[in-house]
PDB file of C-alpha atoms in Angstrom:
ATOM      1  CA  MET A   7     -21.009 -12.473   2.891  1.00  0.00           C
ATOM      2  CA  ASP A   8     -17.634 -12.983   3.276  1.00  0.00           C
ATOM      3  CA  ILE A   9     -17.036  -9.220   5.001  1.00  0.00           C
ATOM      4  CA  ILE A  10     -19.857 -10.008   7.421  1.00  0.00           C
ATOM      5  CA  LEU A  11     -17.767 -13.032   8.540  1.00  0.00           C
ATOM      6  CA  TYR A  12     -14.621 -11.088   8.793  1.00  0.00           C
ATOM      7  CA  ALA A  13     -16.449  -8.101  10.655  1.00  0.00           C
ATOM      8  CA  GLU A  14     -17.506 -10.641  13.497  1.00  0.00           C
ATOM      9  CA  THR A  15     -13.786 -11.397  14.833  1.00  0.00           C
ATOM     10  CA  ASN A  16     -11.146  -9.322  15.556  1.00  0.00           C
ATOM     11  CA  ILE A  17      -8.577  -8.946  12.630  1.00  0.00           C
ATOM     12  CA  THR A  18      -7.847  -5.644   9.987  1.00  0.00           C
ATOM     13  CA  LEU A  19     -10.276  -5.853   7.269  1.00  0.00           C
ATOM     14  CA  ILE A  20      -7.508  -4.009   4.493  1.00  0.00           C
ATOM     15  CA  MET A  21     -10.205  -3.357   0.985  1.00  0.00           C
ATOM     16  CA  HIS A  22      -8.362  -2.254  -2.315  1.00  0.00           C
ATOM     17  CA  GLN A  23     -10.278  -0.984  -5.374  1.00  0.00           C
ATOM     18  CA  MET A  24     -14.054  -2.511  -3.515  1.00  0.00           C
ATOM     19  CA  GLY A  25     -15.985   0.721  -4.635  1.00  0.00           C
ATOM     20  CA  HIS A  26     -18.575  -2.089  -5.858  1.00  0.00           C
ATOM     21  CA  LEU A  27     -18.978  -3.074  -2.001  1.00  0.00           C
ATOM     22  CA  TYR A  28     -19.031   0.629   0.007  1.00  0.00           C
ATOM     23  CA  ASP A  29     -22.436   1.335  -0.383  1.00  0.00           C
ATOM     24  CA  ASN A  30     -22.911  -1.479   1.262  1.00  0.00           C
ATOM     25  CA  LEU A  31     -21.097  -0.769   3.892  1.00  0.00           C
ATOM     26  CA  TYR A  32     -22.643   2.348   5.259  1.00  0.00           C
ATOM     27  CA  ASP A  33     -23.335   1.706   8.927  1.00  0.00           C
ATOM     28  CA  LEU A  34     -20.622  -0.650   9.361  1.00  0.00           C
ATOM     29  CA  PHE A  35     -18.188   2.828   7.712  1.00  0.00           C
ATOM     30  CA  ASN A  36     -19.524   5.195  10.443  1.00  0.00           C
ATOM     31  CA  GLN A  37     -19.229   2.503  13.053  1.00  0.00           C
ATOM     32  CA  ASN A  38     -23.480   3.092  12.902  1.00  0.00           C
ATOM     33  CA  PHE A  39     -24.355   0.168  15.868  1.00  0.00           C
ATOM     34  CA  ALA A  40     -27.237  -0.744  17.277  1.00  0.00           C
ATOM     35  CA  ILE A  41     -26.243  -2.058  20.750  1.00  0.00           C
ATOM     36  CA  SER A  42     -28.034  -5.268  21.775  1.00  0.00           C
ATOM     37  CA  ALA A  43     -26.131  -7.017  25.046  1.00  0.00           C
ATOM     38  CA  ARG A  44     -24.168  -5.942  25.309  1.00  0.00           C
ATOM     39  CA  LYS A  45     -22.160  -6.690  21.056  1.00  0.00           C
ATOM     40  CA  LYS A  46     -22.307  -4.321  18.249  1.00  0.00           C
ATOM     41  CA  TYR A  47     -24.308  -5.126  15.308  1.00  0.00           C
ATOM     42  CA  CYS A  48     -24.805  -3.041  12.288  1.00  0.00           C
ATOM     43  CA  ARG A  49     -27.234  -3.152   9.279  1.00  0.00           C
ATOM     44  CA  ILE A  50     -25.050  -4.249   5.935  1.00  0.00           C
ATOM     45  CA  ALA A  51     -27.420  -3.843   2.675  1.00  0.00           C
ATOM     46  CA  LEU A  52     -27.143  -7.562   0.745  1.00  0.00           C
ATOM     47  CA  GLY A  53     -29.355  -6.640  -1.788  1.00  0.00           C
ATOM     48  CA  ALA A  54     -32.838  -4.330  -2.247  1.00  0.00           C
ATOM     49  CA  LEU A  55     -34.595  -5.221   0.104  1.00  0.00           C
ATOM     50  CA  TYR A  56     -31.943  -7.698   2.221  1.00  0.00           C
ATOM     51  CA  HIS A  57     -30.769  -6.005   5.796  1.00  0.00           C
ATOM     52  CA  PRO A  58     -29.312  -7.974   8.372  1.00  0.00           C
ATOM     53  CA  ARG A  59     -28.209  -6.602  11.281  1.00  0.00           C
ATOM     54  CA  CYS A  60     -24.598  -7.874  11.684  1.00  0.00           C
ATOM     55  CA  LEU A  61     -22.185  -8.716  14.633  1.00  0.00           C
ATOM     56  CA  VAL A  62     -19.586  -6.426  15.017  1.00  0.00           C
ATOM     57  CA  HIS A  63     -16.185  -6.699  16.782  1.00  0.00           C
ATOM     58  CA  ASP A  64     -15.147  -5.035  19.562  1.00  0.00           C
ATOM     59  CA  ASP A  65     -11.696  -5.493  17.741  1.00  0.00           C
ATOM     60  CA  PHE A  66     -13.107  -5.466  14.123  1.00  0.00           C
ATOM     61  CA  TYR A  67     -10.788  -2.213  12.056  1.00  0.00           C
ATOM     62  CA  CYS A  68     -11.335  -1.944   7.623  1.00  0.00           C
ATOM     63  CA  VAL A  69      -8.698  -0.256   6.115  1.00  0.00           C
ATOM     64  CA  VAL A  70     -10.165   1.288   2.870  1.00  0.00           C
ATOM     65  CA  PHE A  71      -6.817   1.799   0.458  1.00  0.00           C
ATOM     66  CA  ILE A  72      -7.366   4.400  -2.320  1.00  0.00           C
ATOM     67  CA  HIS A  73      -4.841   5.336  -5.170  1.00  0.00           C
ATOM     68  CA  LYS A  74      -4.031   8.926  -4.872  1.00  0.00           C
ATOM     69  CA  ARG A  75      -5.131   8.981  -9.090  1.00  0.00           C
ATOM     70  CA  ASP A  76      -8.826   8.220  -7.698  1.00  0.00           C
ATOM     71  CA  LEU A  77      -9.686  10.407  -5.159  1.00  0.00           C
ATOM     72  CA  ASP A  78     -11.605  12.019  -7.377  1.00  0.00           C
ATOM     73  CA  GLN A  79     -13.562   9.544  -8.901  1.00  0.00           C
ATOM     74  CA  CYS A  80     -14.609   8.878  -4.619  1.00  0.00           C
ATOM     75  CA  ASP A  81     -17.934  10.824  -3.187  1.00  0.00           C
ATOM     76  CA  PRO A  82     -16.568  13.133  -0.946  1.00  0.00           C
ATOM     77  CA  SER A  83     -19.347  11.458   1.986  1.00  0.00           C
ATOM     78  CA  PHE A  84     -17.260   8.459   1.993  1.00  0.00           C
ATOM     79  CA  LEU A  85     -14.094  10.103   2.742  1.00  0.00           C
ATOM     80  CA  ASN A  86     -14.913  11.315   5.332  1.00  0.00           C
ATOM     81  CA  ARG A  87     -15.755   8.272   7.006  1.00  0.00           C
ATOM     82  CA  PHE A  88     -12.024   7.350   7.474  1.00  0.00           C
ATOM     83  CA  GLU A  89      -8.691   9.160   8.855  1.00  0.00           C
ATOM     84  CA  LYS A  90      -6.862  10.103   5.789  1.00  0.00           C
ATOM     85  CA  HIS A  91      -2.899   9.138   5.655  1.00  0.00           C
ATOM     86  CA  ILE A  92      -0.613   9.458   2.108  1.00  0.00           C
ATOM     87  CA  ILE A  93       1.544   5.840   2.313  1.00  0.00           C
ATOM     88  CA  ASP A  94       4.386   6.268  -0.508  1.00  0.00           C
ATOM     89  CA  ILE A  95       7.030   3.741  -0.738  1.00  0.00           C
ATOM     90  CA  GLN A  96       9.678   5.891   1.171  1.00  0.00           C
ATOM     91  CA  ALA A  97       7.799   5.932   4.355  1.00  0.00           C
ATOM     92  CA  LEU A  98       7.780   1.952   4.467  1.00  0.00           C
ATOM     93  CA  ILE A  99      11.019   1.136   3.780  1.00  0.00           C
ATOM     94  CA  HIS A 100      14.339   1.959   5.599  1.00  0.00           C
ATOM     95  CA  PRO A 101      16.388   5.132   4.553  1.00  0.00           C
ATOM     96  CA  ARG A 102      19.442   2.953   3.942  1.00  0.00           C
ATOM     97  CA  HIS A 103      17.689   0.987   1.104  1.00  0.00           C
ATOM     98  CA  TRP A 104      16.212   4.516   0.471  1.00  0.00           C
ATOM     99  CA  SER A 105      19.310   5.698  -0.554  1.00  0.00           C
ATOM    100  CA  LEU A 106      21.057   3.278  -1.827  1.00  0.00           C
ATOM    101  CA  SER A 107      17.871   2.838  -4.280  1.00  0.00           C
ATOM    102  CA  GLN A 108      18.608   6.475  -5.815  1.00  0.00           C
ATOM    103  CA  GLN A 109      22.537   6.084  -5.638  1.00  0.00           C
ATOM    104  CA  LEU A 110      21.421   2.637  -8.306  1.00  0.00           C
ATOM    105  CA  TYR A 111      18.386   4.454 -10.300  1.00  0.00           C
ATOM    106  CA  THR A 112      21.538   7.318 -10.402  1.00  0.00           C
ATOM    107  CA  TRP A 113      24.319   4.821 -11.696  1.00  0.00           C
ATOM    108  CA  LEU A 114      21.197   3.279 -13.956  1.00  0.00           C
ATOM    109  CA  ASP A 115      20.388   7.006 -15.709  1.00  0.00           C
ATOM    110  CA  ASP A 116      23.938   7.241 -16.268  1.00  0.00           C
ATOM    111  CA  PHE A 117      24.069   4.061 -19.457  1.00  0.00           C
ATOM    112  CA  LEU A 118      20.885   6.541 -20.925  1.00  0.00           C
ATOM    113  CA  PRO A 119      21.857   8.361 -24.154  1.00  0.00           C
ATOM    114  CA  LYS A 120      21.268  12.106 -23.705  1.00  0.00           C
ATOM    115  CA  ASN A 121      21.592  12.802 -27.134  1.00  0.00           C
ATOM    116  CA  LEU A 122      18.653  11.387 -29.264  1.00  0.00           C
ATOM    117  CA  GLY A 123      15.124  12.548 -27.243  1.00  0.00           C
ATOM    118  CA  ASN A 124      13.362  13.253 -24.306  1.00  0.00           C
ATOM    119  CA  HIS A 125      11.253   9.987 -25.359  1.00  0.00           C
ATOM    120  CA  PHE A 126      13.470   7.822 -26.124  1.00  0.00           C
ATOM    121  CA  PRO A 127      15.742   5.574 -24.570  1.00  0.00           C
ATOM    122  CA  LEU A 128      14.189   5.410 -21.328  1.00  0.00           C
ATOM    123  CA  LEU A 129      14.692   3.507 -18.308  1.00  0.00           C
ATOM    124  CA  GLN A 130      12.385   1.088 -19.099  1.00  0.00           C
ATOM    125  CA  HIS A 131      13.474   0.560 -23.208  1.00  0.00           C
ATOM    126  CA  LEU A 132      16.250  -0.717 -21.616  1.00  0.00           C
ATOM    127  CA  PHE A 133      15.178  -2.997 -18.383  1.00  0.00           C
ATOM    128  CA  VAL A 134      12.772  -5.108 -18.803  1.00  0.00           C
ATOM    129  CA  ASN A 135       9.573  -4.510 -15.889  1.00  0.00           C
ATOM    130  CA  HIS A 136      11.279  -1.461 -15.103  1.00  0.00           C
ATOM    131  CA  SER A 137      10.134   0.270 -12.122  1.00  0.00           C
ATOM    132  CA  GLN A 138      11.048   2.816  -8.898  1.00  0.00           C
ATOM    133  CA  ASN A 139       9.600   0.060  -7.168  1.00  0.00           C
ATOM    134  CA  HIS A 140      12.080  -2.910  -8.477  1.00  0.00           C
ATOM    135  CA  ILE A 141      14.818  -0.866  -8.310  1.00  0.00           C
ATOM    136  CA  CYS A 142      14.679  -0.552  -4.618  1.00  0.00           C
ATOM    137  CA  ASN A 143      13.071  -4.145  -3.740  1.00  0.00           C
ATOM    138  CA  LEU A 144      16.415  -5.416  -5.211  1.00  0.00           C
ATOM    139  CA  ALA A 145      18.581  -2.809  -2.837  1.00  0.00           C
ATOM    140  CA  ILE A 146      16.924  -4.560   0.413  1.00  0.00           C
ATOM    141  CA  GLU A 147      17.153  -7.685  -1.335  1.00  0.00           C
ATOM    142  CA  ALA A 148      21.560  -7.463  -1.397  1.00  0.00           C
ATOM    143  CA  PHE A 149      21.236  -6.076   2.048  1.00  0.00           C
ATOM    144  CA  GLU A 150      19.360  -9.173   2.730  1.00  0.00           C
ATOM    145  CA  GLN A 151      21.144 -11.493   0.320  1.00  0.00           C
ATOM    146  CA  LEU A 152      24.589 -10.669   2.102  1.00  0.00           C
ATOM    147  CA  ASN A 153      23.770 -10.069   5.645  1.00  0.00           C
ATOM    148  CA  ILE A 154      24.049  -6.238   5.592  1.00  0.00           C
ATOM    149  CA  SER A 155      21.971  -4.727   8.440  1.00  0.00           C
ATOM    150  CA  THR A 156      20.564  -1.314   8.762  1.00  0.00           C
ATOM    151  CA  ASP A 157      21.218  -1.277  12.021  1.00  0.00           C
ATOM    152  CA  ASP A 158      25.987  -1.587  11.469  1.00  0.00           C
ATOM    153  CA  GLU A 159      27.570   1.877  10.364  1.00  0.00           C
ATOM    154  CA  GLU A 160      27.458   2.613   6.708  1.00  0.00           C
ATOM    155  CA  LYS A 161      30.338   1.211   5.700  1.00  0.00           C
ATOM    156  CA  PRO A 162      31.122   3.044   1.562  1.00  0.00           C
ATOM    157  CA  GLU A 163      33.358  -0.263   0.760  1.00  0.00           C
ATOM    158  CA  LYS A 164      30.175  -2.327   0.565  1.00  0.00           C
ATOM    159  CA  ILE A 165      28.294   0.256  -1.801  1.00  0.00           C
ATOM    160  CA  PRO A 166      30.192  -1.006  -4.829  1.00  0.00           C
ATOM    161  CA  GLU A 167      29.322  -4.959  -3.138  1.00  0.00           C
ATOM    162  CA  ILE A 168      25.474  -4.309  -2.899  1.00  0.00           C
ATOM    163  CA  ILE A 169      25.623  -2.596  -6.251  1.00  0.00           C
ATOM    164  CA  ASN A 170      27.001  -5.390  -8.083  1.00  0.00           C
ATOM    165  CA  TYR A 171      25.169  -7.792  -6.566  1.00  0.00           C
ATOM    166  CA  CYS A 172      21.815  -6.201  -8.291  1.00  0.00           C
TER     167      CYS A 172
END
């Protein structure tokens, strides 16, 4: 029911892992609106027999996030209703943060013994909650805590200070 209330306002609704609802919102996603008195209405299925017409604000938008690994399980006709964009962490962060996180990852990888095998030890075994995203978050936090602007000229002498912070 909250989705109906959100559709009446001028917000951008972000949905993630809501597959059980997508079929009920067929007309909303298809922008299949009925116009009455200069207002848009769409049918939303709430159960087998109840299909109320709900007001849709002109500036209401809906964004559906689907993980790349889950695309195979999605109905193609559902996917065809949307603009599609691929978003990865590298597109969301500043290049200096990404560069530093790669340097940190390489530095950490050098700690691993190379002659023991392919599956042990890994960085996950040496550091609790290790992930590539966590390293990137550390780099961003270091820039913030050390008051280093991403717009400033890159200074090689700052890199050891940032790595020590991380």
